[in-house]
XYZ file of C-alpha atoms in Angstrom:
69
model
C -131.167 10.882 84.769
C -130.974 14.354 83.278
C -130.346 17.453 85.362
C -130.186 21.109 84.453
C -128.865 24.247 86.119
C -128.738 27.784 84.830
C -127.007 31.045 85.607
C -128.785 34.374 85.678
C -127.230 37.673 84.661
C -126.116 39.954 87.450
C -126.963 43.104 85.511
C -129.823 44.279 83.326
C -131.181 43.160 81.012
C -132.096 40.222 83.279
C -131.686 36.973 81.424
C -130.341 33.450 81.567
C -126.647 33.646 80.694
C -125.742 29.984 80.899
C -127.347 26.560 80.889
C -125.637 23.366 82.038
C -127.311 20.044 81.292
C -125.948 16.749 82.559
C -126.917 13.236 81.574
C -126.048 10.614 84.195
C -125.718 7.172 82.647
C -125.969 3.917 84.597
C -122.824 2.329 85.966
C -121.477 -0.080 83.378
C -122.602 1.952 80.377
C -120.234 1.112 77.539
C -118.101 3.776 75.877
C -119.971 3.091 72.626
C -123.334 3.719 74.319
C -122.002 6.908 75.941
C -120.771 8.084 72.530
C -124.233 7.379 71.107
C -125.863 9.449 73.871
C -123.388 12.287 73.195
C -124.268 12.212 69.490
C -127.984 12.228 70.259
C -127.716 15.186 72.615
C -125.639 17.105 70.069
C -128.546 16.756 67.612
C -131.222 17.765 70.137
C -133.624 20.399 68.780
C -133.531 22.431 72.001
C -129.720 22.271 72.101
C -129.472 23.454 68.512
C -131.996 26.256 69.105
C -130.069 27.573 72.105
C -126.774 27.453 70.185
C -128.305 29.398 67.282
C -131.116 31.463 68.856
C -134.236 32.257 66.849
C -135.533 35.738 66.220
C -137.960 36.562 69.026
C -140.856 38.889 68.338
C -143.117 40.189 71.095
C -146.281 42.156 70.501
C -149.295 43.240 72.503
C -152.892 43.724 71.530
C -156.103 44.625 73.316
C -158.393 41.618 73.423
C -161.918 42.377 72.291
C -164.399 39.752 73.507
C -166.573 38.238 70.775
C -169.787 39.572 72.387
C -168.474 43.168 72.193
C -167.857 43.041 68.439
C-alpha cells in the first residue's frame, strides 16, 4: 500500500511544507524487488515535479456568458 502525510506551515503564507510518502511492500519482498520499487518511485513524475517545482501562474477573469455577448 501507499500512504501519504503532509506538514502545514505554522506561519503565513499558509502552505504545505513537507510531504512524506511511504510504500509498504508485502512480507517476503526481495531486496531486488524493493530496489526496483525505489528506482521507480525516484522517477515518478509527481516526485520530480515536487523536487523541482514548476512556475505557477494564477489569473482571474470575469466570465461573460455566451448569450450576453
